[in-house]
Structures are given as structure tokens and as C-alpha cells.
Short mmCIF file of C-alpha atoms in Angstrom, two decimals:
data_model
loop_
_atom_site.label_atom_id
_atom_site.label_comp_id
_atom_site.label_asym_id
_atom_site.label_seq_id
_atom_site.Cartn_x
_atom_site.Cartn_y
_atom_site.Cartn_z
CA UNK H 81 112.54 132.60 79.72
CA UNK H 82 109.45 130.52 79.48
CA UNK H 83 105.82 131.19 79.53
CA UNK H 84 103.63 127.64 80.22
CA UNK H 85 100.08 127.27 79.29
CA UNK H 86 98.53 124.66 81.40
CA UNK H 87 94.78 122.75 81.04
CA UNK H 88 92.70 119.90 82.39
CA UNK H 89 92.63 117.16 79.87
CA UNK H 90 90.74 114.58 82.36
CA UNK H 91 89.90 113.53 85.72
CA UNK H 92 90.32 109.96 86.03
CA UNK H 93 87.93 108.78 89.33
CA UNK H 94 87.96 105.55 90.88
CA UNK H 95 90.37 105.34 93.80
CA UNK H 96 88.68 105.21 97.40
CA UNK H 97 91.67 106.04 99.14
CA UNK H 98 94.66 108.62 99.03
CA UNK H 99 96.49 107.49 96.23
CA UNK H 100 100.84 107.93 96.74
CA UNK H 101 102.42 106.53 93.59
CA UNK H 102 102.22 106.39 89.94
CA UNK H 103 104.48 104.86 86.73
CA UNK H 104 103.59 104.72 82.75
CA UNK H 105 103.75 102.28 80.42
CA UNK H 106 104.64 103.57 76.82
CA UNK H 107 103.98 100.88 74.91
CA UNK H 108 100.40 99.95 75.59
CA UNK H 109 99.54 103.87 76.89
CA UNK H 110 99.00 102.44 80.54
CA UNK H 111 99.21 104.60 83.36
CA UNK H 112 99.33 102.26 86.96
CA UNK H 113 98.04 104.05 90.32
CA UNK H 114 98.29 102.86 93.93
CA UNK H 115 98.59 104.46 97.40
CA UNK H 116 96.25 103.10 100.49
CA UNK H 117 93.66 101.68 98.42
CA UNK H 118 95.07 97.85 98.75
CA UNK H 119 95.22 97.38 94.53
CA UNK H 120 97.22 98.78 91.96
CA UNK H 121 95.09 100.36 89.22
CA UNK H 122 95.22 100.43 85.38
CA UNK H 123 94.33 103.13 83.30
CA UNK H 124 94.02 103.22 79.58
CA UNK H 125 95.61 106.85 78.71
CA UNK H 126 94.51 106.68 75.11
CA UNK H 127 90.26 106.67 76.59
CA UNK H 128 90.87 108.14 79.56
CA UNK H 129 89.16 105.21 81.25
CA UNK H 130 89.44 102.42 83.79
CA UNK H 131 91.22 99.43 82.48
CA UNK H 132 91.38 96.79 85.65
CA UNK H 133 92.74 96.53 89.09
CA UNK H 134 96.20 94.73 88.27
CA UNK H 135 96.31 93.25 91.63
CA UNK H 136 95.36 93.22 94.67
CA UNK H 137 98.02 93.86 97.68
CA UNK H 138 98.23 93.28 101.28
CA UNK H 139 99.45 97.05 102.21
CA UNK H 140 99.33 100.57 101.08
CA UNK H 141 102.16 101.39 97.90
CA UNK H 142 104.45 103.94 98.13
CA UNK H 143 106.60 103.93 95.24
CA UNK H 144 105.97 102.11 91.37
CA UNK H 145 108.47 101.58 88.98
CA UNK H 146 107.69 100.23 85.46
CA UNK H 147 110.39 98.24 83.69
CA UNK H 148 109.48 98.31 79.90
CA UNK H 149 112.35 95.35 78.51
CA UNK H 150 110.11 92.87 80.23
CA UNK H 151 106.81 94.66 80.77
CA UNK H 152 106.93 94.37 84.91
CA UNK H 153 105.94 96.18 87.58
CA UNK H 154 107.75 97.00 91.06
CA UNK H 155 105.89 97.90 94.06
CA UNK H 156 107.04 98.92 97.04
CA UNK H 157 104.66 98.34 100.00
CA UNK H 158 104.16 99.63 103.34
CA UNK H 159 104.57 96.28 104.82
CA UNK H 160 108.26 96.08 103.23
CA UNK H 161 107.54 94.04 100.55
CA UNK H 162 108.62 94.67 97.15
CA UNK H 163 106.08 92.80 94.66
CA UNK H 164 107.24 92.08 90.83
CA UNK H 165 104.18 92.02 88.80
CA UNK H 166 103.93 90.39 85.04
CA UNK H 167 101.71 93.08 83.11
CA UNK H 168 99.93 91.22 80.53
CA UNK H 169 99.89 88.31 82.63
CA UNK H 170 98.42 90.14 85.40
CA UNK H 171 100.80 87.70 87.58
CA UNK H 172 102.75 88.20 90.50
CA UNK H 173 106.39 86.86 89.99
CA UNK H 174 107.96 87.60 92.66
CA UNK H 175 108.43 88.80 96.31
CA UNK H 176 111.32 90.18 98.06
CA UNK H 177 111.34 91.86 101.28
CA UNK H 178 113.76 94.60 103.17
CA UNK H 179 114.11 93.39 107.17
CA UNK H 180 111.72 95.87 108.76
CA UNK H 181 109.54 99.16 107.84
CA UNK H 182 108.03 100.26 104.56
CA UNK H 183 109.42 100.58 101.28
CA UNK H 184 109.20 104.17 100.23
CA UNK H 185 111.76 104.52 97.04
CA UNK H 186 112.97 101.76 94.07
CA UNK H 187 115.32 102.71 91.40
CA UNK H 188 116.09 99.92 88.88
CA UNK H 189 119.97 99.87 88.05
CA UNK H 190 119.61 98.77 84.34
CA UNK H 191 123.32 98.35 83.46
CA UNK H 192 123.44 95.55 86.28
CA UNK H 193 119.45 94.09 85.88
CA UNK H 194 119.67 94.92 89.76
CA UNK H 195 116.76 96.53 91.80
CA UNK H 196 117.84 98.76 94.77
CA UNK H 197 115.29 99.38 97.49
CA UNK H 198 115.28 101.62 100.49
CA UNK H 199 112.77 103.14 103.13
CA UNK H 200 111.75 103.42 106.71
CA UNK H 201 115.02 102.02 108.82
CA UNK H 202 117.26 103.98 106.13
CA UNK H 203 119.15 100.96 104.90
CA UNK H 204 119.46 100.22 101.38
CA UNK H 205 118.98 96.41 99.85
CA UNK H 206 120.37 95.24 95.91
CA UNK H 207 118.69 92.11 94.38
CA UNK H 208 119.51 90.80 91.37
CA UNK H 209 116.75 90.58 89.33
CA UNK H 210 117.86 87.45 87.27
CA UNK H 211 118.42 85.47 90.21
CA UNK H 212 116.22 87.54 92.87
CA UNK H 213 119.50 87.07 95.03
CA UNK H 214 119.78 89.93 97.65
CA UNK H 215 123.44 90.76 96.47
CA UNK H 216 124.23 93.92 98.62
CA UNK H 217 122.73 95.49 101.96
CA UNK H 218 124.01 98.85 103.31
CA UNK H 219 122.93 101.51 105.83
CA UNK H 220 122.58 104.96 103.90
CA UNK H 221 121.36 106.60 106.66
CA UNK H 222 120.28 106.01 110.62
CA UNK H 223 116.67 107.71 109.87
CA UNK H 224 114.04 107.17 106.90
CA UNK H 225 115.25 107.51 103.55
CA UNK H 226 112.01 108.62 101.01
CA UNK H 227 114.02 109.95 98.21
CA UNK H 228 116.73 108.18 95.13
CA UNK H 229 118.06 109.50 91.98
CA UNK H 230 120.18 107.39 89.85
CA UNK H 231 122.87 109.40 88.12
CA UNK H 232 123.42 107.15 85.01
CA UNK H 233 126.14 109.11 83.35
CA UNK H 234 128.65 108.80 86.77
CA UNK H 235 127.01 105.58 87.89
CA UNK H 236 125.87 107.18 90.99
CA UNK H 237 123.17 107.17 93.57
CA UNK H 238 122.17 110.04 95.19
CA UNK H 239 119.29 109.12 98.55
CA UNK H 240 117.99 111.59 100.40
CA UNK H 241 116.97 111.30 104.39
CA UNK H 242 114.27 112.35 107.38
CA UNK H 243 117.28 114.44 109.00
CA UNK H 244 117.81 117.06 105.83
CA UNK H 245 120.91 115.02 104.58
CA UNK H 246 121.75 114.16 100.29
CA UNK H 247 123.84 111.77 99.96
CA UNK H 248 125.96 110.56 97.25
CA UNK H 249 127.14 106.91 96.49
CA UNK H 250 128.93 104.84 93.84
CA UNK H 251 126.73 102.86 92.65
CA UNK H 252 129.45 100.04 92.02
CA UNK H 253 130.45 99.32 95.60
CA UNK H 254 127.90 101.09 97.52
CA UNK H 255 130.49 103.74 98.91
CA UNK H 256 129.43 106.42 100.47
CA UNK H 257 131.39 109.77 98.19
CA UNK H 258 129.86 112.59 99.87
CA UNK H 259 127.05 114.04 102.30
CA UNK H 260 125.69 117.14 103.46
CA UNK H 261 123.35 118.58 105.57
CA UNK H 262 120.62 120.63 103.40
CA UNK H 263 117.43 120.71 104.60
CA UNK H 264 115.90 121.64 108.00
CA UNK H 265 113.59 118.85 108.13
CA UNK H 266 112.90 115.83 105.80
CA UNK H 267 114.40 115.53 102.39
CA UNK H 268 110.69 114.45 100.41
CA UNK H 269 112.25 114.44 96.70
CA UNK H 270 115.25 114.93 94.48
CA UNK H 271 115.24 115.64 90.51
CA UNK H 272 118.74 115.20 88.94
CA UNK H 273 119.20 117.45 85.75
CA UNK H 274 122.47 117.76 84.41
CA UNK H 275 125.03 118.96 86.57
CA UNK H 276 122.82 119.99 88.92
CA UNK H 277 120.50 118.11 91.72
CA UNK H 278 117.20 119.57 92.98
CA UNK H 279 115.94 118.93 96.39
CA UNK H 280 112.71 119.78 97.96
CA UNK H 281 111.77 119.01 101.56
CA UNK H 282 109.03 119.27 104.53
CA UNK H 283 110.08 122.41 105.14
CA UNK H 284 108.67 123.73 101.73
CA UNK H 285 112.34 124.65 100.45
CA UNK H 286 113.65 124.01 97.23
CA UNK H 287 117.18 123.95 96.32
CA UNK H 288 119.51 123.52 93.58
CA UNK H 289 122.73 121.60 94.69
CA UNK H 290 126.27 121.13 92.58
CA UNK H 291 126.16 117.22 91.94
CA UNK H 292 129.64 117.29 93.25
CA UNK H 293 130.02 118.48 96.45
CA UNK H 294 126.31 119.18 97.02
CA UNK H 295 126.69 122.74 97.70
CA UNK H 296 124.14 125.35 97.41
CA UNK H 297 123.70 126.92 94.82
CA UNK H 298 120.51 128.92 94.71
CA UNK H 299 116.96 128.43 97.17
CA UNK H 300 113.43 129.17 96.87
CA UNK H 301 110.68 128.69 99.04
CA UNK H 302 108.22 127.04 96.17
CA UNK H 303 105.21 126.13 98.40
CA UNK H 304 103.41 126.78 101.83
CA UNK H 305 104.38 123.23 102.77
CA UNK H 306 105.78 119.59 102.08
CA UNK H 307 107.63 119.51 98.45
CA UNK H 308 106.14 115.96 97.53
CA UNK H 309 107.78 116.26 93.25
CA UNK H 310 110.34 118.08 91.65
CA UNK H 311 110.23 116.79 87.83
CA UNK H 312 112.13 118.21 84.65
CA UNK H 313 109.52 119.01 81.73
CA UNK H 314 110.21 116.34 78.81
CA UNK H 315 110.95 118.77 76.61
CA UNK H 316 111.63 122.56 77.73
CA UNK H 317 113.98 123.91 80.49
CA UNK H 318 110.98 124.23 82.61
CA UNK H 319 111.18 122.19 85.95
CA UNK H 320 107.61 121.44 88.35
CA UNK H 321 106.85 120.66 91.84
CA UNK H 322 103.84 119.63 93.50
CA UNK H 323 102.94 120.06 97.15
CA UNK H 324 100.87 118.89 100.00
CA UNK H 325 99.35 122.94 99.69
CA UNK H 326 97.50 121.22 96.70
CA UNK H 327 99.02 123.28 94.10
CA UNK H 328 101.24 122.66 91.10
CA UNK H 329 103.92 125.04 90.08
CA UNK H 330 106.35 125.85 86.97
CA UNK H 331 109.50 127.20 87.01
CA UNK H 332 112.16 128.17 84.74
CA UNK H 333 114.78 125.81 85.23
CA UNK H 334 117.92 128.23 84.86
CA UNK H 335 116.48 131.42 87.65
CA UNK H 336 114.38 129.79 89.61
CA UNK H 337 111.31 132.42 88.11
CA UNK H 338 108.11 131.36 88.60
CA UNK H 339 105.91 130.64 85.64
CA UNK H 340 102.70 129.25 86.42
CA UNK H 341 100.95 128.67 89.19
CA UNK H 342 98.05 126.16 89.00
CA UNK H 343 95.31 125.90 91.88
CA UNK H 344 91.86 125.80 92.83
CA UNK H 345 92.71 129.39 94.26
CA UNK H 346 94.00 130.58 91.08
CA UNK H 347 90.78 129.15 89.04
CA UNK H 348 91.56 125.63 88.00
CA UNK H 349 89.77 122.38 88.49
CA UNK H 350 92.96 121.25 90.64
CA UNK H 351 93.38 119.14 93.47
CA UNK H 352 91.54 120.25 96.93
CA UNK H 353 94.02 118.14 99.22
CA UNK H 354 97.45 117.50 99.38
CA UNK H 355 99.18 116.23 96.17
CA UNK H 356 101.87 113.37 96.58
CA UNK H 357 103.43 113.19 93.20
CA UNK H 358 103.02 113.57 89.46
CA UNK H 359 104.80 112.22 86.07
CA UNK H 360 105.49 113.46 82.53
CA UNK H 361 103.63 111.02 79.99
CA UNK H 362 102.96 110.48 76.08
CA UNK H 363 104.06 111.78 73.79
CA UNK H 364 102.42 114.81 74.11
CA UNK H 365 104.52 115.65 77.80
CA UNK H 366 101.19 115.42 79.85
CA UNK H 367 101.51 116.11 83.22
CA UNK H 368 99.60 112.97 85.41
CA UNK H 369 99.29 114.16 89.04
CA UNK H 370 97.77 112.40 92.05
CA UNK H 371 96.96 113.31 95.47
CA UNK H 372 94.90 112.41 98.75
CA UNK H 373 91.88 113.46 97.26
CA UNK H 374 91.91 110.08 95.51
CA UNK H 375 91.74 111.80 91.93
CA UNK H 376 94.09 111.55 89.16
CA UNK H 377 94.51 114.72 86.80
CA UNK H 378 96.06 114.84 83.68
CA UNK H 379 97.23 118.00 82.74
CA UNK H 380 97.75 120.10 79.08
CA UNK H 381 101.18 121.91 79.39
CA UNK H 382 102.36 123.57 76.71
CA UNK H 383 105.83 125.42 77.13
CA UNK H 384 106.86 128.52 74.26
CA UNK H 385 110.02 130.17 74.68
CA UNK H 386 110.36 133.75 74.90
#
């Protein structure tokens, strides 16, 4: 078992709007922020202050992914685009687009320099990012898809959808290996640890699935509402989810016990509205989460084994 300490290292103010998506860049200590706000913001994590607006964009961003081998940013937009953005340069290289609805999830398939999008209309489009070719397009589901994990190791994707269903899929040909029906209502995020895979929905359920066959393996109810994160501490067996109840909660990663529970109500300068996702930065494992009170907190957490 593990007990967590948790504190408020800073509150980083600036956004005027509910902010939805986050990503780090090691190198230069740079954490990027975006949600309805039409820009994506820079923050220097070394000061705790406001670097620049990297650009501006034409629609609220859903999901940011940071590619560090060429110092890049993906956006996915609510309009459908998906915007490559030169860091240093603070230039926008390219543009790609799915055929209708938002963007709501990126993965970058590294092996293959490929980029695999999904979102609103549930189908899933593969660009090469050498080219910017779109090389593969395939329906994953018939509903909204908000939710990828990329299973390295078995070169597998793993989606989740607005019906309840995971899915898995080679991530070769884009085959469809398995699906099951988990959640009652919308599947809002997936962790993949291991052998096992995490999944956390609207309906405020969290459950731990064999990556196999997807089957059940244990289920807590972790919040009053909407799982919006499940992430895997950097360093410790301790796993964390964040919720549209505005709280933040540790768990051990093995039982399912809960560790720490960290909101306003429990006596911490926390979030006040919903919060729609977090990330594990620096080398220090700090905890960055956002939310639609348009604040970004970075969080102490400090895990000891007992």
C-alpha cells in the first residue's frame, strides 16, 4: 500500500475560457494549454509564468499532443481540423482535416511517423506525417469516439465510444480484434498499464479490464460524476482520476483503495468547477490539472510506500 502527500505548487491564471487539453514539453520545461479560449498557451514550468500565446486558432481544442523528435505540436480542433505547429518557430506547418465533426483524441504512432485522429462521427483517419498523405480511414465506431490508448508493446489501439464500448485494433491493418460493451453511458478515458486497461466513463465508473478480452476485472465508483482522466503516477503504483465533481483522487493501483482525496471540500485550494484532464510533468512527477474554471494547478505529490 501507498500513502500520497499532495500540495499546491502554483496556480497558473490567464485563460478566459474553460480550458480542455494540455501536453509538456521536456526539453525547454513548456507546458501548452488550450480548450475554448481560441489560442494555445505557453507556460514556462521552470517560473511558473506566462510565456506567449503559440497561436491563435479558429475553434475550441480538444486534445494536444507534443512530439519531442521535431519539437511540434498537434491540435485537434472542434472544427475538425488537426493543426501541426513548429514550436520555436511559432509556425503553423500544416493542416489536415477528418470529413465532418470535431477532433476529440490524437495518438502519434511513432514506429510508422503516422498520426491517427478520431472524434465526433466515430471514424478514425492515418496521415503520414512525412508526406501528410491520409494513408488509412476506418469507422471504429457508429457514435463519438473521445478516448485512444496506444499499446506499443502489441502494436495495438485500443478507442473507446459514446455507447460504453472498448475496442481493440491492430494497429497494422486497422482490424478490428475485439469489443465489448462496458460502460452504461460514454466511455470519457482509458489508461493502459501493463496488462491491464482502465476505463472511466459518464457514468462515474471506473474499471479495470484484461487487455485481452476486455473483461472485467474489478469496478469502483471513483467520483459523483463524469471520469474526465485516469493517469498512472510516473513513478509509484499509484493511479489518479479527475472528474467533472471538481475533485482529484489517488488510488492504489493493485486494490483499487483509495488514498487521497483532494478538494475544495476536503480543504485544498482545488478546482471549484469541473476538471477535464491533468498530466504527470518534470522531473519531479508534478501533477498539472486543468478544468472549466479556466485555472491551471500544479500539484506536489509525493508517494511513500508502506
Amino acid at each position: 500500500m501507498h500513502t500520497v502527500q499532495v500540495s499546491l505548487a502554483m496556480t497558473l491564471v490567464g485563460h478566459q475560457n474553460p480550458i480542455f487539453a494540455l501536453d509538456y514539453a521536456p526539453a525547454s520545461a513548456s507546458l501548452f494549454t488550450a480548450g475554448n479560449d481560441r489560442g494555445i498557451v505557453e507556460w514556462d514550468m521552470n517560473t511558473g509564468k506566462f510565456n506567449r500565446v503559440l497561436c491563435s486558432v479558429p475553434a475550441s481544442v480538444y486534445a494536444l499532443h507534443f512530439l519531442e523528435a521535431s519539437n511540434t505540436l498537434l491540435a485537434g480542433l472542434r472544427n475538425g481540423e488537426i493543426w501541426l505547429i513548429d514550436v520555436e518557430k511559432q509556425q503553423l506547418l500544416k493542416k489536415m482535416k477528418v470529413d465532418k465533426g470535431a477532433v476529440f483524441a490524437i495518438r502519434y504512432l511513432a514506429e510508422k511517423n503516422e498520426l491517427l485522429a478520431i472524434g465526433e462521427e466515430g471514424v478514425a483517419y492515418v496521415w503520414s506525417l512525412e508526406s501528410f498523405d491520409l494513408l488509412y480511414r476506418f469507422r471504429v465506431s457508429s457514435t463519438t469516439v473521445r478516448s485512444i490508448q496506444f499499446d506499443a508493446v502489441n502494436n495495438e489501439l485500443l478507442f473507446g465510444d459514446k455507447d460504453g464500448h472498448v475496442y481493440r485494433y491492430d494497429a497494422v491493418e486497422f482490424k478490428e480484434l475485439h469489443k465489448q460493451k462496458i460502460h452504461s453511458m460514454p466511455v470519457t478515458a482509458l489508461l493502459l498499464s501493463g496488462e491491464h486497461l482502465f476505463s472511466g466513463g459518464r457514468d462515474a465508473q471506473l474499471y479495470r479490464l484484461g487487455k485481452e478480452d476486455l473483461s472485467v476485472q474489478q469496478n469502483v465508483t471513483p467520483h459523483l460524476f463524469t471520469v474526465y482522466g485516469i493517469l498512472k503516477h510516473p513513478g509509484a503504483g499509484v493511479l489518479t482520476t479527475v472528474s467533472r465533481d471538481k475533485s482529484i483522487k489517488f488510488w492504489d493501483s493493485e486494490s483499487l483503495a483509495l488514498l487521497k482525496n483532494v478538494s475544495i471540500e476536503r480543504g485544498f485550494d482545488s478546482h471549484h468547477l469541473s476538471i477535464n484532464a491533468a498530466l504527470y510533468v518534470g522531473a519531479n512527477n508534478q501533477l498539472v490539472t486543468v478544468g472549466d474554471d479556466k485555472l491551471v494547478k500544479v500539484w506536489n505529490v509525493d508517494v511513500a510506500t508502506t
